[in-house]
PDB file of C-alpha atoms in Angstrom:
ATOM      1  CA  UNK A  16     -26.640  20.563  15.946  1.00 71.00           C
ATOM      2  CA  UNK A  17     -28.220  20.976  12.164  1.00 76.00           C
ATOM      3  CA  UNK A  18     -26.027  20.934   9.679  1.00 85.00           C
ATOM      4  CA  UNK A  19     -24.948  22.462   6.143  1.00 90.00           C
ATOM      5  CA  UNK A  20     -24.332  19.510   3.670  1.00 92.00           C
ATOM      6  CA  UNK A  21     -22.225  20.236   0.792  1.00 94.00           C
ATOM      7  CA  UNK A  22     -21.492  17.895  -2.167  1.00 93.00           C
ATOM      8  CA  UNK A  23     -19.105  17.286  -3.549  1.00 93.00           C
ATOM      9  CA  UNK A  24     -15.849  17.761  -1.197  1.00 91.00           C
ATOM     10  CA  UNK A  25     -13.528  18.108  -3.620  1.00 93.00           C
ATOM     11  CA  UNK A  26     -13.807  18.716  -8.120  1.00 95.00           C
ATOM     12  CA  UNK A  27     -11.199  18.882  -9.912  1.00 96.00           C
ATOM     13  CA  UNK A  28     -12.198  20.191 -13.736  1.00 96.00           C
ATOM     14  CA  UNK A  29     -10.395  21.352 -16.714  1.00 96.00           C
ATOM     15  CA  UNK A  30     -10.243  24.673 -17.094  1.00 97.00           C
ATOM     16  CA  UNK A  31     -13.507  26.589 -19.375  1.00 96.00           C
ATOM     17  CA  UNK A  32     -15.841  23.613 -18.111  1.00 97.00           C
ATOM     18  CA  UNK A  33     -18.948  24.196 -16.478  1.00 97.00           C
ATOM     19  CA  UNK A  34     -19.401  22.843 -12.755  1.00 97.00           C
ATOM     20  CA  UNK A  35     -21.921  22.844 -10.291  1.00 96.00           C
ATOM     21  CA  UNK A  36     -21.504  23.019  -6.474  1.00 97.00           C
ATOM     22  CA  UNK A  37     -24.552  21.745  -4.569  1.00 95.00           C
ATOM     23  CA  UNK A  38     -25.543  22.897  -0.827  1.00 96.00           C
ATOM     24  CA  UNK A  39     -28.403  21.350   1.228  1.00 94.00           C
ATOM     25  CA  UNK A  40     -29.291  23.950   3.689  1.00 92.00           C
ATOM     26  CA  UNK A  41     -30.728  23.473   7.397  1.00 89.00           C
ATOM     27  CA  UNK A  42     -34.501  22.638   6.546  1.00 87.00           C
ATOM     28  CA  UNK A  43     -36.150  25.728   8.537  1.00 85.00           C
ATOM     29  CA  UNK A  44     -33.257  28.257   6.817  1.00 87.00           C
ATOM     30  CA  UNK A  45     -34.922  30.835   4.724  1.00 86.00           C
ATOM     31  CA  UNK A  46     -31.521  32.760   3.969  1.00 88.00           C
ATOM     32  CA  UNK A  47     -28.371  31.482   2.024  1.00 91.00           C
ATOM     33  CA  UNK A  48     -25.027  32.230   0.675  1.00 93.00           C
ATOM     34  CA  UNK A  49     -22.030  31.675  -1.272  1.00 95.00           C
ATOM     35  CA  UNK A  50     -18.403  32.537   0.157  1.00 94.00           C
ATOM     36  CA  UNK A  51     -15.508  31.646  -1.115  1.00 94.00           C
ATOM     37  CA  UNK A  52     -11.746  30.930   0.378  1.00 89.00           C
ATOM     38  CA  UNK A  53      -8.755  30.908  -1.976  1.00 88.00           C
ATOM     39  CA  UNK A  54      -5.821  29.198  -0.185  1.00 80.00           C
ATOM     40  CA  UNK A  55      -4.372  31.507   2.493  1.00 73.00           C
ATOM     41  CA  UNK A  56      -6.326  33.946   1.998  1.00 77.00           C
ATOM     42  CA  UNK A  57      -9.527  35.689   3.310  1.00 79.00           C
ATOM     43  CA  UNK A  58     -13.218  34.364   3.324  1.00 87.00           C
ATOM     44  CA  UNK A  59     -15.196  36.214   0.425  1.00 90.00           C
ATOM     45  CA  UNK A  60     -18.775  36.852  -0.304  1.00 90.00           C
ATOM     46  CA  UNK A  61     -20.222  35.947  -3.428  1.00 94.00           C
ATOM     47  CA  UNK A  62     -23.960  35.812  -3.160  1.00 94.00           C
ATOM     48  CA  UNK A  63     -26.835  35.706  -0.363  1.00 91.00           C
ATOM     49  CA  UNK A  64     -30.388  34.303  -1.894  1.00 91.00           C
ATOM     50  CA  UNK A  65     -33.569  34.615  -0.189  1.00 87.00           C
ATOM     51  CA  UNK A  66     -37.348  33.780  -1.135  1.00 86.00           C
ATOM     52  CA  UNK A  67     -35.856  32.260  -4.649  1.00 88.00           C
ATOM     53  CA  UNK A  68     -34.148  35.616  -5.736  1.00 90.00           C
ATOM     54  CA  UNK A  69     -30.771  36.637  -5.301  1.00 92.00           C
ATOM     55  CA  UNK A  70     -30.301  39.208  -2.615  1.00 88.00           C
ATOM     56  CA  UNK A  71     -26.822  40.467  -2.915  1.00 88.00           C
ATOM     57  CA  UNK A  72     -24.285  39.755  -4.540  1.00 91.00           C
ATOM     58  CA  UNK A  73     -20.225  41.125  -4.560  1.00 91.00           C
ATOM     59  CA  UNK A  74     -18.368  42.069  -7.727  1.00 91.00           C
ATOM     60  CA  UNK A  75     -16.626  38.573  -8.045  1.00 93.00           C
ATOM     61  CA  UNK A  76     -19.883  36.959  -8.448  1.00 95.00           C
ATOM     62  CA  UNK A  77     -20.273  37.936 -12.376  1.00 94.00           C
ATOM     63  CA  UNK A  78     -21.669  36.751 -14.915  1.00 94.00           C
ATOM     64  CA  UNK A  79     -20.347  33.668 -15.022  1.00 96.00           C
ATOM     65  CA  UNK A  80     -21.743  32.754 -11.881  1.00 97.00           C
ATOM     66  CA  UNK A  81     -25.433  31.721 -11.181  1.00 97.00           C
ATOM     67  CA  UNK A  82     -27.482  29.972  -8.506  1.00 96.00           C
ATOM     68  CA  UNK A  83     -30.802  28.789  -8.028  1.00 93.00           C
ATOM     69  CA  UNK A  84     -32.883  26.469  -5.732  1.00 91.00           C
ATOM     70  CA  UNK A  85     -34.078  24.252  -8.300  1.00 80.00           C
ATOM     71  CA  UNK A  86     -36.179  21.325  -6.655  1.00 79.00           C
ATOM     72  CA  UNK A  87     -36.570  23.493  -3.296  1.00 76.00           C
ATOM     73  CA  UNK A  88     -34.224  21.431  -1.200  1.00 81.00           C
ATOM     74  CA  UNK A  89     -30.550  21.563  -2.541  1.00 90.00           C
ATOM     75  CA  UNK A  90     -28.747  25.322  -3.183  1.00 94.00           C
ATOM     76  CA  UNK A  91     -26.796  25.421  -6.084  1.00 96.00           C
ATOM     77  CA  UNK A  92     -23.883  27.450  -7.889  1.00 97.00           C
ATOM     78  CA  UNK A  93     -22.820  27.337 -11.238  1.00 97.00           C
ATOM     79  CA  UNK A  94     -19.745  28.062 -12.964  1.00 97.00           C
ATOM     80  CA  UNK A  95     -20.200  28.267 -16.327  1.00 96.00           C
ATOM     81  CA  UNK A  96     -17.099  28.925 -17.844  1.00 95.00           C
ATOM     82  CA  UNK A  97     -13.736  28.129 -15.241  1.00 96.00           C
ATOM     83  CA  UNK A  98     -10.957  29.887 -14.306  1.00 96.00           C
ATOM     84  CA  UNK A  99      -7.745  28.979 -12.951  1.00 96.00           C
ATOM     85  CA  UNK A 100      -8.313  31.742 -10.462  1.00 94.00           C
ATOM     86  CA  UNK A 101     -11.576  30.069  -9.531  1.00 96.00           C
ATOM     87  CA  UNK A 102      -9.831  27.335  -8.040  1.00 96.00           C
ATOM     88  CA  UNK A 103     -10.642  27.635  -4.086  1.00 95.00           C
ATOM     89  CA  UNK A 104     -12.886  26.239  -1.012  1.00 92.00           C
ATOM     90  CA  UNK A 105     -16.520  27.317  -1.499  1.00 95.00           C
ATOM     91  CA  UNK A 106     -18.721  27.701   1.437  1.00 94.00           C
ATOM     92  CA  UNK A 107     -22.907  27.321   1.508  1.00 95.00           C
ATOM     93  CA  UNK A 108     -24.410  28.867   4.952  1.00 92.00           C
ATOM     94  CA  UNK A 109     -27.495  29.276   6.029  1.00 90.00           C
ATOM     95  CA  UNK A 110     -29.422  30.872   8.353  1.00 86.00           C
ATOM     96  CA  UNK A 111     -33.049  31.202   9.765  1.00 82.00           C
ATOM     97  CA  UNK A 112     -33.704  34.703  10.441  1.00 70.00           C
ATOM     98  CA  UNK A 113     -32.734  37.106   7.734  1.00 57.00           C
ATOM     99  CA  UNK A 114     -33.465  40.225  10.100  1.00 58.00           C
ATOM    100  CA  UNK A 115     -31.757  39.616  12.963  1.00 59.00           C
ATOM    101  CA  UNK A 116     -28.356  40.670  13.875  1.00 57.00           C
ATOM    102  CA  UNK A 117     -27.235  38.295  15.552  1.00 58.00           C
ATOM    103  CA  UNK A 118     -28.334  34.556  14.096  1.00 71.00           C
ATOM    104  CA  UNK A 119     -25.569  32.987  13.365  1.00 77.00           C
ATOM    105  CA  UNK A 120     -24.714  31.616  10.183  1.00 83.00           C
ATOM    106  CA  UNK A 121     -24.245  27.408   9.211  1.00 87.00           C
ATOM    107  CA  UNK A 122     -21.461  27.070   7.228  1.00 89.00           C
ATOM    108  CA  UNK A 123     -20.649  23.576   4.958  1.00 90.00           C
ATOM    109  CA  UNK A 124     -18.007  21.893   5.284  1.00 87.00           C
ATOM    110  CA  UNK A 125     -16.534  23.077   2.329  1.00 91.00           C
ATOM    111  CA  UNK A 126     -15.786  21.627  -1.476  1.00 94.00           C
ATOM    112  CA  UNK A 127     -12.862  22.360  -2.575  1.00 93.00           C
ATOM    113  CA  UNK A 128     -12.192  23.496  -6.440  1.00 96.00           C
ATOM    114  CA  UNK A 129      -9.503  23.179  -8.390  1.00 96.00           C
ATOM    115  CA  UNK A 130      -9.258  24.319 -11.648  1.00 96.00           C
ATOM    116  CA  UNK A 131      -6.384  22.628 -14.047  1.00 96.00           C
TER     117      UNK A 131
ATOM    118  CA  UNK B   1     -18.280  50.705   3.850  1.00 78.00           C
ATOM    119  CA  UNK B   2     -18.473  47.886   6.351  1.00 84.00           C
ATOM    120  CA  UNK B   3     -14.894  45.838   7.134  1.00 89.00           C
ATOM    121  CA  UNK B   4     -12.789  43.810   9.732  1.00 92.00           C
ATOM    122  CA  UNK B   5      -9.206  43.996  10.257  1.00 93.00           C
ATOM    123  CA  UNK B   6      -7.445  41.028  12.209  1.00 92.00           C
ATOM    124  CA  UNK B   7      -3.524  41.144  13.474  1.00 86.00           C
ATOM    125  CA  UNK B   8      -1.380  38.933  10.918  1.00 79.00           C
ATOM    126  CA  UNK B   9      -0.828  35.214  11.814  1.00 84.00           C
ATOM    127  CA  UNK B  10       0.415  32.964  11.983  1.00 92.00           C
ATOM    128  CA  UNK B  11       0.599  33.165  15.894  1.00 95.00           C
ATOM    129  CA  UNK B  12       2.801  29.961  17.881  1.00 96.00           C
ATOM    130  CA  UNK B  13       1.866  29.699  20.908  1.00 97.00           C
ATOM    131  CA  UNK B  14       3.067  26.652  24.036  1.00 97.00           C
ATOM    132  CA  UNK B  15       0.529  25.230  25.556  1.00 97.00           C
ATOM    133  CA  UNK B  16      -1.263  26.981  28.488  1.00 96.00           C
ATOM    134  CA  UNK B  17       0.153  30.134  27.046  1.00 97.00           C
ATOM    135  CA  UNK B  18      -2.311  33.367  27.090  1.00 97.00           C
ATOM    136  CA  UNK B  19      -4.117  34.380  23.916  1.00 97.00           C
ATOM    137  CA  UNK B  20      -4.994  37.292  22.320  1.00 97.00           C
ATOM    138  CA  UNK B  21      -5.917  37.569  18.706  1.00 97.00           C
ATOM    139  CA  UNK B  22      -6.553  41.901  18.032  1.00 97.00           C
ATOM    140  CA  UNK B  23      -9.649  42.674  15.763  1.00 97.00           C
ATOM    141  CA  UNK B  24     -11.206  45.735  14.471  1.00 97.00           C
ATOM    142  CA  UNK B  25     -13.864  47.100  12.676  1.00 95.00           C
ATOM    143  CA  UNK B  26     -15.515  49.407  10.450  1.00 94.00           C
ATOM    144  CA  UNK B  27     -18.771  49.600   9.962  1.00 90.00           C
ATOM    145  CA  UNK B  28     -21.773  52.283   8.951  1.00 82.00           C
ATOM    146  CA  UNK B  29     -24.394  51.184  11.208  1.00 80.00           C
ATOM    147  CA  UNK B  30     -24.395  49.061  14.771  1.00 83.00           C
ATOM    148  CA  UNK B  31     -23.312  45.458  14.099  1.00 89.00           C
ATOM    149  CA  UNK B  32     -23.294  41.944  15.750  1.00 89.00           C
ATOM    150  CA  UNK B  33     -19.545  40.599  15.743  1.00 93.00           C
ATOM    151  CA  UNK B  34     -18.535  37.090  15.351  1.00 93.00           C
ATOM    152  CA  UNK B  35     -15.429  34.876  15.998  1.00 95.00           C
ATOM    153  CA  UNK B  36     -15.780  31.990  13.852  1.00 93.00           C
ATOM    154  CA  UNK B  37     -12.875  29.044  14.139  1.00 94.00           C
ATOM    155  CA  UNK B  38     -11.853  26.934  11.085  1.00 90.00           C
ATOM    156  CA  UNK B  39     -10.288  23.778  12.597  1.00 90.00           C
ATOM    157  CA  UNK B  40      -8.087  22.081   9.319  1.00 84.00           C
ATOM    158  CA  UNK B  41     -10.443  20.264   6.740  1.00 77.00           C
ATOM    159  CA  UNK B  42     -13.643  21.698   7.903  1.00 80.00           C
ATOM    160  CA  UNK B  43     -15.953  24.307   7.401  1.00 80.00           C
ATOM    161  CA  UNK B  44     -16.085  27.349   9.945  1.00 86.00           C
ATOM    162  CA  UNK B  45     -18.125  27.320  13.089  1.00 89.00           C
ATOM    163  CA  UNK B  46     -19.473  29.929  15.104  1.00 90.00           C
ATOM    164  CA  UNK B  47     -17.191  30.235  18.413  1.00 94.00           C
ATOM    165  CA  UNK B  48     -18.732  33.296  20.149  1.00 94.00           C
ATOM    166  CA  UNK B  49     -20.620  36.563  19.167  1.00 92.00           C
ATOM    167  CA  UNK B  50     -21.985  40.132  20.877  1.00 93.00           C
ATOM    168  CA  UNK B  51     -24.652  42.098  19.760  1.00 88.00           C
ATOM    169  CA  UNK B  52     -24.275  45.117  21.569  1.00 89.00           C
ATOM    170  CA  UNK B  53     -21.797  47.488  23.061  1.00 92.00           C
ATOM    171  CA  UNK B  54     -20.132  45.969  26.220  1.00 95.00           C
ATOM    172  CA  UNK B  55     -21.612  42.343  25.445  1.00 94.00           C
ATOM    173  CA  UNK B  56     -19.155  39.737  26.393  1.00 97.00           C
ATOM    174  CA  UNK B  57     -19.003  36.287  24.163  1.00 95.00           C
ATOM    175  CA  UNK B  58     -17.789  33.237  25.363  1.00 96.00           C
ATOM    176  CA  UNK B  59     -17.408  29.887  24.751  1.00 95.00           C
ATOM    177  CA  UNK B  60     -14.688  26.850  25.214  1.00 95.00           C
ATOM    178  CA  UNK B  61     -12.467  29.531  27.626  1.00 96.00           C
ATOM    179  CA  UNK B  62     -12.897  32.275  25.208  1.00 97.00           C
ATOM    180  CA  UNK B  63     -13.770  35.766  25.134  1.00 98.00           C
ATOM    181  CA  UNK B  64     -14.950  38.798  23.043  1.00 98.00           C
ATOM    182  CA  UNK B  65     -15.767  41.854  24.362  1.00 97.00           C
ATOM    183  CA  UNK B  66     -17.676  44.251  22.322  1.00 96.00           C
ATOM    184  CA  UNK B  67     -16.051  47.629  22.389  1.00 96.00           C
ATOM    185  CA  UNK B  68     -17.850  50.250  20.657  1.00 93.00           C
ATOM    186  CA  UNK B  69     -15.280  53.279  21.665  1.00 94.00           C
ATOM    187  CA  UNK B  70     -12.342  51.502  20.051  1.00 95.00           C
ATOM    188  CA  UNK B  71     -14.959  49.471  17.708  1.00 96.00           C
ATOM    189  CA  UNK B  72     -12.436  46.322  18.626  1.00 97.00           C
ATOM    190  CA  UNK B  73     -13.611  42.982  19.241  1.00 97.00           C
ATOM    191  CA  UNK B  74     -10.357  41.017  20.513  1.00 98.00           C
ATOM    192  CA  UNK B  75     -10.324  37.302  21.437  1.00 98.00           C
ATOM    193  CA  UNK B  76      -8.811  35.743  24.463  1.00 98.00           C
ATOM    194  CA  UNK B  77      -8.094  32.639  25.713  1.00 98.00           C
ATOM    195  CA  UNK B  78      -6.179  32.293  29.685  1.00 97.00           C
ATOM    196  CA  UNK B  79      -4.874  28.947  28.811  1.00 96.00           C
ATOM    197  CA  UNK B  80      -4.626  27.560  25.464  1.00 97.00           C
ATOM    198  CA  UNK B  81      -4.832  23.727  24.172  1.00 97.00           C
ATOM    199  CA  UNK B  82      -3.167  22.045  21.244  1.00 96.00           C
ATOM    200  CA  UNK B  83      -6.884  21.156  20.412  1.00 95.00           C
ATOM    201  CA  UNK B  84      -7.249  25.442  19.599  1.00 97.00           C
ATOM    202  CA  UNK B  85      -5.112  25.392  16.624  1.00 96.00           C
ATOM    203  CA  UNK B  86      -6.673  26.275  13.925  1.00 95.00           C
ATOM    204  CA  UNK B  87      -7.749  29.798  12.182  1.00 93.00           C
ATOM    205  CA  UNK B  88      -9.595  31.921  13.816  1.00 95.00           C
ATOM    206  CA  UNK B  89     -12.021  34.983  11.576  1.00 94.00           C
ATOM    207  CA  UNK B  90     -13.647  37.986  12.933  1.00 95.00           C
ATOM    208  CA  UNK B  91     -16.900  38.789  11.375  1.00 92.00           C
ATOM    209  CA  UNK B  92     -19.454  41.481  11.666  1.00 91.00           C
ATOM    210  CA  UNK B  93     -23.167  41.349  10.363  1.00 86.00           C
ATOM    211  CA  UNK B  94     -24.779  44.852   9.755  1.00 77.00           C
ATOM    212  CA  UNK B  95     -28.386  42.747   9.616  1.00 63.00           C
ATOM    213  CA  UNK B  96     -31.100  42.775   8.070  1.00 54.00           C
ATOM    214  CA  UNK B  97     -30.567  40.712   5.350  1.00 53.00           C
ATOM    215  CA  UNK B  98     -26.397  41.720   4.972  1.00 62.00           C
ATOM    216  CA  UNK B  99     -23.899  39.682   4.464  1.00 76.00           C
ATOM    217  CA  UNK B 100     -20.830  38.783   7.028  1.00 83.00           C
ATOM    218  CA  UNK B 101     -18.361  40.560   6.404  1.00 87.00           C
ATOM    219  CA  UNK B 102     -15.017  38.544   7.497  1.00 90.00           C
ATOM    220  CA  UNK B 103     -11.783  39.177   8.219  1.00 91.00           C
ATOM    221  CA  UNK B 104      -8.772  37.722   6.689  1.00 88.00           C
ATOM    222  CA  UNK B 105      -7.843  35.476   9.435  1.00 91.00           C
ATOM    223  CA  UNK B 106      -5.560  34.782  12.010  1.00 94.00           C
ATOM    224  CA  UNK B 107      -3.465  31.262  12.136  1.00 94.00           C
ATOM    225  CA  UNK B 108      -3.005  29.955  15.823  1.00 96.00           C
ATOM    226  CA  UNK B 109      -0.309  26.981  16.280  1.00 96.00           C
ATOM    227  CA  UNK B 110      -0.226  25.995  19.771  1.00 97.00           C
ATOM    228  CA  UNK B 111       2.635  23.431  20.428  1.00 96.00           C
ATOM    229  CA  UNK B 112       3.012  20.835  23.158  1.00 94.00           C
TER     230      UNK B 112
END
């Protein structure tokens, strides 16, 4: 099966630094997003991006937070400023089909965050 | 607005035990729902989905059944394995562009 790559597993930064999160989606995917997972706790939207424009996005995705598709390949997000409360796993997933219902959506692996 | 609600974990299960994990839903329009599994260290994988009322997933020995009357969506499993331990998310898609909406998980130990 395809798969979501996600780089780096795990970044550990000092809190008020910048860091980027990079996602290479499935190659035929037209449709991607950010979600978040603090420990323990529930899996959270951030953003969805489609056609180089952000599509949605929730209220924890301020403006701190930006992505973009620089090179057309890898998916990023920034952090521009960290928090300690930004520590957590962040998910990239993909999927083909914006319209439909039911396509299912690639998820990473995961890199974990942690904020010091 | 759109939103899942999953029974609290963690759940502990013996092996070859019987499995249900309860989920509900809210949502304005007519969604597809999702279980997606999050085995430890990885990423989360669909497990089974139903796009319309009465649709039955399954996959690996489980099932959904999509229940529009009680908008429920609970998960079984007959017999369960160490191997299904892991958390296990509800998730509805509205479509058209939405976002998955997720529930907040449900932790499944299932002990030799």
């Amino acid at each position: 099966e395809p798969e979501v790559t996600q780089t780096p597993s795990h970044q550990v930064t000092q809190m008020g630094q910048e860091v980027i999160l990079r996602c290479v989606p499935i190659s035929n995917h037209l449709y991607f997003y950010w979600y978040r997972q603090i420990l323990g706790q529930k899996v959270e939207f951030l953003v969805s991006f489609y056609n180089n424009e952000i599509s949605e996005k929730s209220e924890i995705f301020d403006d701190q937070f930006s992505v973009e598709r620089p090179d057309g390949s890898n998916f990023t997000l920034k952090i521009r400023s960290t928090k300690l409360e930004d520590s957590a796993m962040y998910f990239c997933a993909t999927r083909m089909d914006r319209a439909a219902t039911n396509e299912k959506l690639f998820f990473g692996s995961g890199t974990q965050l942690s904020v010091l | 607005g759109n939103s899942v609600t999953q029974m609290e974990g963690p759940v502990t299960l013996s092996e070859e035990a019987f499995l249900t994990i309860n989920c509900t839903y809210t949502a304005t329009g007519y969604p597809s729902l999702f279980w997606y599994v999050q085995y430890p260290g990885e990423g989360l994988q669909l497990l089974l989905k139903a796009t319309k009322a009465d649709d039955k997933g399954s996959n690996k020995g489980f099932e959904a059944t999509y229940r529009k009357e009680t908008t429920s969506f609970h998960l079984e499993k007959g017999s369960v394995q160490v191997s299904d331990s892991a958390v296990y998310f509800c998730a509805l898609n509205i479509g058209y562009g939405q976002n998955f909406v997720f529930g907040p998980g449900t932790r499944l130990s299932v002990l030799p």
